[in-house]
Amino acid sequence: MTVWFVVAVPLVMMFFALAMERVEDRLKHVAVQEEEVEEFLEQARPNEVRALYGHGIGRALELFRLRRLGGRAAKSKTRRPRGVNAS
């Protein structure tokens, strides 16, 4: 009986460690980057801060990213090609 216990405990621990490694790997991709949080805190608008308070950092960062991407898209749309004159 003791032999089975000596063999089973390390095997169970090894499988548990492998399972936790897979969970940790998934969480690394979902986690928020420190730089994103710093940038958010420096440049957040009131509606984004309300989202942070009401829905958490995930939703607040989603709104922040959408605003930044929307601003870049609007800037690229308003630019004129170099060969076109304004007259």
Coordinates of N, CA, C and O in Angstrom, one line a residue:
M1 N 0.8 -1.2 0.0 CA 0.0 0.0 0.0 C 0.9 1.3 0.0 O 0.6 2.2 -0.7
T2 N 1.9 1.3 0.8 CA 2.8 2.4 0.9 C 3.5 2.7 -0.5 O 3.7 3.8 -0.9
V3 N 3.8 1.6 -1.2 CA 4.5 1.7 -2.4 C 3.6 2.5 -3.4 O 4.1 3.3 -4.2
W4 N 2.3 2.1 -3.5 CA 1.4 2.8 -4.4 C 1.3 4.3 -4.0 O 1.2 5.1 -4.9
F5 N 1.3 4.6 -2.7 CA 1.2 6.0 -2.3 C 2.5 6.7 -2.7 O 2.4 7.9 -3.2
V6 N 3.6 6.1 -2.6 CA 4.9 6.7 -3.0 C 4.9 7.0 -4.5 O 5.5 8.0 -4.9
V7 N 4.3 6.1 -5.2 CA 4.3 6.3 -6.7 C 3.2 7.3 -7.1 O 3.4 8.1 -8.0
A8 N 2.1 7.2 -6.5 CA 0.9 8.0 -6.9 C 1.1 9.5 -6.6 O 0.7 10.3 -7.4
V9 N 1.6 9.8 -5.4 CA 1.7 11.2 -5.0 C 2.6 12.0 -6.0 O 2.1 13.1 -6.5
P10 N 3.8 11.6 -6.4 CA 4.5 12.4 -7.3 C 3.9 12.5 -8.7 O 4.0 13.5 -9.4
L11 N 3.2 11.4 -9.1 CA 2.5 11.5 -10.4 C 1.4 12.5 -10.4 O 1.2 13.3 -11.3
V12 N 0.6 12.5 -9.3 CA -0.5 13.4 -9.2 C 0.0 14.9 -9.2 O -0.5 15.8 -9.8
M13 N 1.1 15.1 -8.4 CA 1.7 16.4 -8.4 C 2.2 16.9 -9.7 O 2.1 18.0 -10.1
M14 N 2.8 15.9 -10.5 CA 3.3 16.3 -11.8 C 2.2 16.6 -12.7 O 2.3 17.6 -13.5
F15 N 1.1 15.9 -12.7 CA 0.0 16.2 -13.6 C -0.6 17.5 -13.2 O -1.1 18.3 -14.0
F16 N -0.7 17.8 -11.9 CA -1.2 19.1 -11.4 C -0.4 20.2 -11.9 O -0.9 21.3 -12.3
A17 N 0.9 20.1 -11.8 CA 1.9 21.1 -12.2 C 1.7 21.4 -13.7 O 1.7 22.5 -14.2
L18 N 1.6 20.3 -14.5 CA 1.4 20.5 -16.0 C 0.1 21.2 -16.3 O 0.0 22.1 -17.2
A19 N -1.0 20.9 -15.5 CA -2.2 21.5 -15.8 C -2.2 23.0 -15.4 O -2.7 23.9 -16.1
M20 N -1.5 23.3 -14.3 CA -1.3 24.7 -13.9 C -0.5 25.5 -14.9 O -0.7 26.7 -15.1
E21 N 0.5 24.9 -15.5 CA 1.3 25.5 -16.5 C 0.5 26.0 -17.7 O 0.6 27.0 -18.2
R22 N -0.5 25.1 -18.1 CA -1.4 25.4 -19.2 C -2.3 26.6 -18.8 O -2.5 27.5 -19.6
V23 N -2.8 26.6 -17.6 CA -3.6 27.7 -17.1 C -2.9 29.0 -17.1 O -3.3 30.0 -17.6
E24 N -1.6 28.9 -16.6 CA -0.8 30.1 -16.5 C -0.5 30.7 -17.9 O -0.5 31.9 -18.2
D25 N -0.3 29.8 -18.9 CA 0.0 30.2 -20.2 C -1.2 30.9 -20.8 O -1.0 32.0 -21.5
R26 N -2.4 30.4 -20.6 CA -3.6 31.1 -21.1 C -3.8 32.5 -20.4 O -4.2 33.4 -21.1
L27 N -3.5 32.6 -19.2 CA -3.7 33.8 -18.4 C -2.7 34.9 -18.9 O -3.0 36.1 -18.8
K28 N -1.5 34.5 -19.3 CA -0.5 35.4 -19.8 C -1.0 36.2 -21.0 O -0.7 37.4 -21.2
H29 N -1.8 35.5 -21.9 CA -2.3 36.2 -23.1 C -3.5 37.1 -22.8 O -3.8 38.0 -23.5
V30 N -4.2 36.8 -21.7 CA -5.4 37.5 -21.3 C -5.0 38.7 -20.5 O -5.7 39.7 -20.5
A31 N -4.0 38.6 -19.8 CA -3.6 39.7 -18.8 C -3.3 41.0 -19.5 O -2.9 41.1 -20.6
V32 N -3.5 42.1 -18.7 CA -3.3 43.4 -19.2 C -1.9 43.8 -19.0 O -1.3 43.5 -17.9
Q33 N -1.3 44.4 -20.0 CA 0.1 44.9 -19.9 C 0.2 46.1 -19.0 O -0.6 47.0 -19.0
E34 N 1.3 46.2 -18.3 CA 1.6 47.4 -17.4 C 1.6 48.7 -18.2 O 1.1 49.7 -17.7
E35 N 2.2 48.7 -19.4 CA 2.3 49.9 -20.2 C 0.9 50.4 -20.6 O 0.7 51.6 -20.6
E36 N 0.0 49.4 -20.9 CA -1.3 49.8 -21.3 C -2.0 50.5 -20.1 O -2.7 51.5 -20.3
V37 N -1.9 50.0 -18.9 CA -2.5 50.6 -17.8 C -2.0 52.0 -17.5 O -2.7 52.9 -17.3
E38 N -0.6 52.1 -17.6 CA 0.0 53.4 -17.4 C -0.5 54.4 -18.4 O -0.9 55.6 -18.1
E39 N -0.6 54.1 -19.7 CA -1.0 54.9 -20.7 C -2.5 55.3 -20.5 O -2.9 56.4 -20.7
F40 N -3.3 54.3 -20.1 CA -4.7 54.6 -19.8 C -4.9 55.6 -18.7 O -5.7 56.5 -18.8
L41 N -4.1 55.4 -17.6 CA -4.3 56.3 -16.5 C -3.8 57.7 -16.8 O -4.3 58.7 -16.3
E42 N -2.9 57.9 -17.7 CA -2.4 59.2 -18.1 C -3.4 59.9 -19.1 O -3.5 61.1 -19.1
Q43 N -4.1 59.1 -20.0 CA -4.8 59.7 -21.1 C -6.3 59.4 -21.1 O -7.0 59.7 -22.0
A44 N -6.8 58.8 -20.0 CA -8.2 58.4 -20.0 C -9.2 59.6 -20.0 O -8.9 60.6 -19.4
R45 N -10.3 59.4 -20.7 CA -11.4 60.4 -20.7 C -12.4 60.0 -19.6 O -12.4 58.8 -19.1
P46 N -13.3 60.9 -19.3 CA -14.3 60.6 -18.2 C -15.2 59.3 -18.4 O -15.4 58.5 -17.5
N47 N -15.6 59.1 -19.7 CA -16.4 57.9 -19.9 C -15.6 56.6 -19.8 O -16.1 55.6 -19.4
E48 N -14.3 56.7 -20.0 CA -13.4 55.5 -19.9 C -13.2 55.2 -18.4 O -13.1 54.1 -18.0
V49 N -13.1 56.3 -17.6 CA -12.9 56.2 -16.1 C -14.2 55.6 -15.5 O -14.1 54.7 -14.6
R50 N -15.4 56.0 -16.0 CA -16.6 55.5 -15.5 C -16.7 54.0 -15.9 O -17.2 53.2 -15.1
A51 N -16.2 53.6 -17.1 CA -16.2 52.2 -17.4 C -15.3 51.4 -16.5 O -15.6 50.3 -16.1
L52 N -14.1 52.0 -16.2 CA -13.2 51.3 -15.2 C -13.9 51.1 -13.9 O -13.8 50.0 -13.3
Y53 N -14.6 52.1 -13.4 CA -15.3 52.0 -12.1 C -16.4 51.0 -12.2 O -16.6 50.2 -11.3
G54 N -17.2 51.0 -13.3 CA -18.4 50.2 -13.3 C -18.2 48.8 -13.9 O -18.8 47.8 -13.4
H55 N -17.2 48.6 -14.8 CA -17.1 47.3 -15.5 C -15.7 46.7 -15.3 O -15.5 45.6 -15.8
G56 N -14.8 47.4 -14.8 CA -13.4 46.8 -14.7 C -12.5 47.3 -15.7 O -12.8 48.0 -16.7
I57 N -11.2 46.9 -15.6 CA -10.1 47.4 -16.4 C -10.3 46.9 -17.9 O -9.9 47.5 -18.8
G58 N -10.9 45.7 -18.0 CA -11.0 45.1 -19.4 C -11.9 46.0 -20.3 O -11.5 46.3 -21.4
R59 N -13.0 46.4 -19.8 CA -14.0 47.2 -20.6 C -13.4 48.6 -20.8 O -13.5 49.2 -21.9
A60 N -12.8 49.2 -19.8 CA -12.2 50.5 -19.8 C -11.1 50.5 -20.9 O -11.0 51.4 -21.7
L61 N -10.2 49.5 -20.9 CA -9.1 49.5 -21.9 C -9.7 49.2 -23.3 O -9.2 49.7 -24.3
E62 N -10.8 48.5 -23.4 CA -11.4 48.3 -24.7 C -11.9 49.6 -25.3 O -11.7 49.9 -26.4
L63 N -12.6 50.4 -24.4 CA -13.0 51.8 -24.9 C -11.8 52.7 -25.3 O -11.9 53.4 -26.2
F64 N -10.8 52.6 -24.5 CA -9.6 53.4 -24.7 C -8.9 53.0 -26.0 O -8.6 53.9 -26.8
R65 N -8.8 51.7 -26.3 CA -8.2 51.2 -27.5 C -9.1 51.6 -28.7 O -8.5 52.1 -29.8
L66 N -10.4 51.5 -28.6 CA -11.3 51.9 -29.7 C -11.1 53.4 -30.0 O -11.1 53.8 -31.2
R67 N -11.0 54.2 -29.0 CA -10.9 55.7 -29.2 C -9.5 56.0 -29.9 O -9.5 56.7 -30.8
R68 N -8.5 55.3 -29.5 CA -7.2 55.5 -30.1 C -7.2 55.0 -31.5 O -6.7 55.7 -32.4
L69 N -7.8 53.9 -31.8 CA -7.8 53.4 -33.2 C -8.7 54.2 -34.0 O -8.4 54.5 -35.2
G70 N -9.8 54.7 -33.5 CA -10.7 55.6 -34.2 C -10.0 56.9 -34.5 O -10.2 57.5 -35.6
G71 N -9.2 57.5 -33.6 CA -8.5 58.7 -33.9 C -7.5 58.5 -35.0 O -7.3 59.4 -35.9
R72 N -6.8 57.4 -35.0 CA -5.8 57.2 -36.1 C -6.5 57.0 -37.4 O -6.0 57.4 -38.4
A73 N -7.6 56.3 -37.4 CA -8.3 56.1 -38.7 C -8.9 57.4 -39.2 O -8.8 57.7 -40.4
A74 N -9.4 58.3 -38.3 CA -9.9 59.6 -38.8 C -8.8 60.4 -39.3 O -8.9 61.1 -40.3
K75 N -7.6 60.4 -38.7 CA -6.5 61.2 -39.2 C -6.0 60.7 -40.5 O -5.7 61.5 -41.4
S76 N -6.0 59.4 -40.7 CA -5.6 58.9 -42.0 C -6.6 59.2 -43.1 O -6.2 59.4 -44.3
K77 N -7.9 59.3 -42.8 CA -8.9 59.6 -43.8 C -8.8 61.1 -44.2 O -9.1 61.4 -45.3
T78 N -8.5 62.0 -43.3 CA -8.5 63.4 -43.6 C -7.2 63.8 -44.3 O -7.2 64.9 -44.8
R79 N -6.2 63.0 -44.3 CA -5.0 63.4 -45.0 C -5.2 63.3 -46.5 O -5.9 62.4 -47.0
R80 N -4.6 64.3 -47.2 CA -4.7 64.3 -48.6 C -3.5 63.7 -49.3 O -2.4 63.8 -48.7
P81 N -3.7 63.1 -50.4 CA -2.5 62.6 -51.1 C -1.5 63.8 -51.4 O -1.9 64.9 -51.6
R82 N -0.2 63.5 -51.5 CA 0.8 64.5 -51.7 C 0.7 65.2 -53.0 O 1.0 66.4 -53.1
G83 N 0.2 64.6 -54.0 CA 0.1 65.2 -55.3 C -1.1 66.1 -55.6 O -1.2 66.7 -56.6
V84 N -2.0 66.1 -54.6 CA -3.3 66.9 -54.9 C -3.2 68.2 -54.2 O -2.8 68.4 -53.1
N85 N -3.5 69.3 -55.0 CA -3.5 70.7 -54.5 C -4.8 71.0 -53.8 O -5.9 70.4 -54.2
A86 N -4.8 72.0 -52.9 CA -6.0 72.4 -52.2 C -6.9 73.3 -53.1 O -8.0 73.6 -52.7
S87 N -6.4 73.8 -54.2 CA -7.3 74.8 -55.0 C -8.2 74.2 -55.9 O -8.7 73.2 -56.1

